[in-house]
Coordinates of C-alpha atoms in Angstrom, one line a residue:
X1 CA 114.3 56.1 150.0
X2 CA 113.0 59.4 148.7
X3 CA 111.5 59.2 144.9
X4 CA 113.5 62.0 144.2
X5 CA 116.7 59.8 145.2
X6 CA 116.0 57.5 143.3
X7 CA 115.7 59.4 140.0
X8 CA 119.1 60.8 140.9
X9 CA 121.0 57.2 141.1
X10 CA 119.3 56.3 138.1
X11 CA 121.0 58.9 136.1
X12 CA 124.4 58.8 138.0
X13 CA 123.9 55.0 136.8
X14 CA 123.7 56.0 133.3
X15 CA 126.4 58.5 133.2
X16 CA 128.7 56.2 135.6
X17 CA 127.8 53.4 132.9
X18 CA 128.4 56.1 129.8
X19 CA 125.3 54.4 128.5
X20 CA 124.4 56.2 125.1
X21 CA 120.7 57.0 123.9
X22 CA 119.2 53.9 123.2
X23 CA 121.0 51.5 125.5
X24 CA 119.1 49.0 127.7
X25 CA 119.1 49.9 131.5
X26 CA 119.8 46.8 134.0
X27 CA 116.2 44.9 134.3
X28 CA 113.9 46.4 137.1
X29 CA 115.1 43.1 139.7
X30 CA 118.7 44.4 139.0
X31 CA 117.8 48.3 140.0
X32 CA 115.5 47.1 143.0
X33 CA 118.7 45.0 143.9
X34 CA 121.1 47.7 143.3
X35 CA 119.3 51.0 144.3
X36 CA 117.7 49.0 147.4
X37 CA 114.1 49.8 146.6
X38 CA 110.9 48.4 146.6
X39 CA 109.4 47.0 142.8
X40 CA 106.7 50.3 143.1
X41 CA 109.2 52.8 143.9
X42 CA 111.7 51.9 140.7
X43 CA 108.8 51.9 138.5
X44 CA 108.1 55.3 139.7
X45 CA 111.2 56.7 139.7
X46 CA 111.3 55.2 136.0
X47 CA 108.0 57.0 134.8
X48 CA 109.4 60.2 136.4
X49 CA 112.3 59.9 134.3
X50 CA 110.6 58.7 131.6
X51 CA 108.3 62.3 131.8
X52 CA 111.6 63.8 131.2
X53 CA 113.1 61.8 128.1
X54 CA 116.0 60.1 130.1
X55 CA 114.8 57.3 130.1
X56 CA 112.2 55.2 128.0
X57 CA 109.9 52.4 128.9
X58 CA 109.2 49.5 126.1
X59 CA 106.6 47.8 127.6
X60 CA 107.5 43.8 127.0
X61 CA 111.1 44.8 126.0
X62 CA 112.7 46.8 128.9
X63 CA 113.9 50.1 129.9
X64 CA 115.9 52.0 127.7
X65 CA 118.3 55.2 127.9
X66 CA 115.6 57.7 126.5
X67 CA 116.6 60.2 123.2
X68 CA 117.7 63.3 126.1
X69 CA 116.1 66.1 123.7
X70 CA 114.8 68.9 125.0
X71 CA 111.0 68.0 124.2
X72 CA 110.6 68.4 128.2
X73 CA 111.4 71.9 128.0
X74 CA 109.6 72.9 125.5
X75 CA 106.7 71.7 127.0
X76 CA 107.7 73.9 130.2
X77 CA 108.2 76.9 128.6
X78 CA 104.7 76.8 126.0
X79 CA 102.1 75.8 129.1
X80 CA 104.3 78.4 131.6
X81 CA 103.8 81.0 128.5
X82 CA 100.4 80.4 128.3
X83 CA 98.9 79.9 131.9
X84 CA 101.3 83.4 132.7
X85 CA 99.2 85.0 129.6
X86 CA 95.9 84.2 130.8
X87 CA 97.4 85.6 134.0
X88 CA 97.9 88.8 132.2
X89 CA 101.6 88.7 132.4
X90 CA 103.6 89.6 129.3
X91 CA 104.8 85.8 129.0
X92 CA 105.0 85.5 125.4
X93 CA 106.7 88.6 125.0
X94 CA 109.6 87.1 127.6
X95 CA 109.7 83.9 126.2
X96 CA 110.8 86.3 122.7
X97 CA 112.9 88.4 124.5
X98 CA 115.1 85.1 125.9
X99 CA 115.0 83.9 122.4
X100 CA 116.2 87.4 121.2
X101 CA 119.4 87.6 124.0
X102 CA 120.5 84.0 122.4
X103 CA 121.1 85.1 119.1
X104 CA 121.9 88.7 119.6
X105 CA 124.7 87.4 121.5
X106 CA 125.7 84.8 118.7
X107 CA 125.0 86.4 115.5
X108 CA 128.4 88.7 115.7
X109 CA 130.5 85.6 116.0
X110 CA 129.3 84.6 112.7
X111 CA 130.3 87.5 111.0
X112 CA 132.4 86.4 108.7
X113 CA 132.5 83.1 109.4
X114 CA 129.7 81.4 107.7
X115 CA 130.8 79.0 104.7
X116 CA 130.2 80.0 101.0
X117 CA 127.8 76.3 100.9
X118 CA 125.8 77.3 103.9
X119 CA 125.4 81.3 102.4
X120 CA 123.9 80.1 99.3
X121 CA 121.5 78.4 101.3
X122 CA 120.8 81.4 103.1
X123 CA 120.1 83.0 99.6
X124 CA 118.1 80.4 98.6
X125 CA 116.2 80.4 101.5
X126 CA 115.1 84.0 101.4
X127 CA 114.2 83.2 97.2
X128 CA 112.2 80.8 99.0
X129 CA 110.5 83.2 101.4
X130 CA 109.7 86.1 98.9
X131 CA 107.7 83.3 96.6
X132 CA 105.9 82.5 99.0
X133 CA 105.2 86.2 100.2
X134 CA 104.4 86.6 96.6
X135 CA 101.7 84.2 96.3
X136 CA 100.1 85.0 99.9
X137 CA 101.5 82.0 101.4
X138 CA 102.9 81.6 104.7
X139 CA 106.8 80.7 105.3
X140 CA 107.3 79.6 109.4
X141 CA 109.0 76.4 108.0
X142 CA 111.4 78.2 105.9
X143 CA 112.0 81.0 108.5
X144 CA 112.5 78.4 110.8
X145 CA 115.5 76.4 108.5
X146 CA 117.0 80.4 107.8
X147 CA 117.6 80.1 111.3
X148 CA 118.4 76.8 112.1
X149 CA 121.2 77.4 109.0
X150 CA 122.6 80.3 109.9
X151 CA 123.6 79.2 113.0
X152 CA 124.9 75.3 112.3
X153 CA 128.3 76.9 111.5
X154 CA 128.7 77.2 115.0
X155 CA 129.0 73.4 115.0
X156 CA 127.5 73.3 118.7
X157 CA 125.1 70.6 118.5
X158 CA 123.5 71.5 121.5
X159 CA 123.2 75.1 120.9
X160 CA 121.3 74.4 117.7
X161 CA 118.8 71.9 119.7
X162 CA 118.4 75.0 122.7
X163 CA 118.0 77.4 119.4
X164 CA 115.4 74.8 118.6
X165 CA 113.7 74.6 121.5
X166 CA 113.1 78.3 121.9
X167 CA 111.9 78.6 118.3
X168 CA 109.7 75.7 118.6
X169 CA 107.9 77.2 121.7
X170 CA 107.4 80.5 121.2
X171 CA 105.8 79.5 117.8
X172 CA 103.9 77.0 119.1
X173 CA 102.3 79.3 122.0
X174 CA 102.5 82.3 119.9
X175 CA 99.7 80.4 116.9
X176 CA 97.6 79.3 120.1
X177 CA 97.4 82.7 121.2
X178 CA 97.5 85.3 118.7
X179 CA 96.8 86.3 115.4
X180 CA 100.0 88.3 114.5
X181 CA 99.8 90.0 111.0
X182 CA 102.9 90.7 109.1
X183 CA 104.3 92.5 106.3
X184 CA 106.0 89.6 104.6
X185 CA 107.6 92.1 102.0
X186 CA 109.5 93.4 105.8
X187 CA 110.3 89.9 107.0
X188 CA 112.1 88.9 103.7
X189 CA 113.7 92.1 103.6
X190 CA 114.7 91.9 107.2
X191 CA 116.5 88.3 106.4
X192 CA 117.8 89.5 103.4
X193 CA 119.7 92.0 105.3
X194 CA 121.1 89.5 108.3
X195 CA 122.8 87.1 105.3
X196 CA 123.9 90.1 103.6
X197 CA 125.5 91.3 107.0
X198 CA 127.3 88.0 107.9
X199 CA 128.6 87.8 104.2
X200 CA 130.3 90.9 104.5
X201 CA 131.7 90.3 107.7
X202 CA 130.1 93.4 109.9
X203 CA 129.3 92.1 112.8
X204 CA 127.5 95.8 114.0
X205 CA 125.6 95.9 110.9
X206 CA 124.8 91.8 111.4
X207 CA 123.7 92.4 115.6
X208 CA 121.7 95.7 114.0
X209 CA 119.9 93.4 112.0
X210 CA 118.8 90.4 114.0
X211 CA 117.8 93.5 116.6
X212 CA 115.4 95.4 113.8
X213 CA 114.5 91.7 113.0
X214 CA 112.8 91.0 116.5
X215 CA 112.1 94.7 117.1
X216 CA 109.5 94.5 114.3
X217 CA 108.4 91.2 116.1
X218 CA 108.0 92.7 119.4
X219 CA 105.8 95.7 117.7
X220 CA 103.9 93.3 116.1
X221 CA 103.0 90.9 119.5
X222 CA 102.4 94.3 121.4
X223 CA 99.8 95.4 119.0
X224 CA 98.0 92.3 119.3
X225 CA 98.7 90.4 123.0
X226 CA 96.4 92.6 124.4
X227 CA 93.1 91.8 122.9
X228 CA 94.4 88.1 122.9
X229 CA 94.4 88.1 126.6
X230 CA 91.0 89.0 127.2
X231 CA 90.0 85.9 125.2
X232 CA 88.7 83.1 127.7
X233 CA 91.5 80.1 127.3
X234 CA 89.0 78.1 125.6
X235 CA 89.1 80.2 122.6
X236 CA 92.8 79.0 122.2
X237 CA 91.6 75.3 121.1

C-alpha cells in the first residue's frame, strides 16, 4: 500500500473515531492489523503525519492525535518566502499582499461591531505603542495583539489561528531578511485611525485605513527588498 494511503486512512480513522487533540491512537499492532501494513510502513506513515501536527509520537507512551495548528504552514510559507527571495522573486511582498486581502476583506464587517471591552483594549494598546515609540523601543508584540484583538470579535477561532499564521510568517521571514525602518509616530497613528474607524462604524473609512496601513508597509519593503536580495543567504543567520 502506497505511503501516501496510508496517511489518508490514518486521518479518516481519526475523524471516523471523532478523536479530539490529545487522544491516544489504536497501538501500532492495532493499525498494522487494521490498515493491513507492514510495522515499517505505519511508522512511516506516522512520522509523515507526525511532520504535519496530526498526529504526535510519545516515544514509550504511544501515538497521540497531534495539536492540528497551523505550525506546518507557517513553516511552508517562511522557507517558500525565502528560497523565492534569494530567487529574486518578490516573495515577501506576496506573502504581505495575501495577508493584506485577509483583512481588507474582514475589517468592514467589524465596523460597528466590535465590543466596548475589546475597544478599550484597542485604546490601550495603541497607549502602549506610542510609549514605546517614545522611548525608541520596538512594539511587534503589541502590534501583533492590536491585531489579534481586533479581529477575536469575529469569534472564528480558526480565522484568528489563519490571521496568526500569516502574521507569524511574514514577520518571521521579513526580520531574517530585511532591515525595514519605520516612522513609529506613522504606525501608531495609522492604528489609531483603524480603532477610531471601527468605533464609529464606517466601514469605508475602516477598509481606507487598514489599506494606508499596509500601503506604508509595502513602501517601506520596496525601499529595502532590493538591496536585501543581493545579500548571499548566509548573511540571513
Amino acid at each position: 500500500m502506497a505511503a501516501r494511503d496510508l496517511q489518508e486512512r490514518i486521518k479518516k480513522l481519526i475523524v471516523d473515531r471523532r478523536l479530539a487533540s490529545g487522544a491516544p491512537l489504536p497501538t501500532e499492532p492495532e493499525l498494522m492489523e487494521f490498515l493491513g501494513a507492514s510495522r515499517n510502513s505505519v511508522r512511516e506513515a506516522l512520522k509523515a503525519l507526525q511532520a504535519m501536527g496530526i498526529v504526535e509520537i510519545r516515544h514509550g507512551f504511544g501515538t497521540y492525535v497531534g495539536p492540528m495548528t497551523f505550525a506546518p504552514m507557517i513553516e511552508g510559507l517562511a522557507f517558500r518566502t525565502v528560497a523565492g527571495h534569494y530567487r529574486g522573486e518578490d516573495s515577501l511582498l506576496q506573502l504581505l499582499e495575501l495577508r493584506e486581502a485577509v483583512e481588507t476583506g474582514l475589517i468592514s464587517r467589524l465596523a460597528g461591531r466590535i465590543p466596548a471591552g475589546d475597544l478599550g483594549e484597542l485604546d490601550a494598546l495603541v497607549d502602549r505603542m506610542e510609549e514605546l515609540a517614545a522611548r525608541g523601543n520596538g512594539f511587534a508584540e503589541t502590534d501583533r495583539a492590536f491585531h489579534a484583538t481586533l479581529y477575536r470579535g469575529l469569534d472564528n477561532a480558526l480565522l484568528s489561528e489563519v490571521l496568526e499564521a500569516f502574521w507569524d510568517a511574514f514577520h518571521r521571514v521579513r526580520t531574517d531578511l530585511v532591515d525595514v525602518p519605520q516612522d513609529p509616530k506613522v504606525t501608531c497613528r495609522q492604528h489609531r485611525e483603524i480603532v477610531d474607524a471601527v468605533r464609529t462604524g464606517d466601514s469605508v473609512r475602516a477598509e481606507n485605513a487598514i489599506r494606508d496601513h499596509f500601503d506604508h508597509i509595502r513602501a517601506r519593503l520596496s525601499t529595502t527588498v532590493h538591496n536585501a536580495a543581493t545579500r548571499p543567504p548566509h548573511a540571513q543567520q
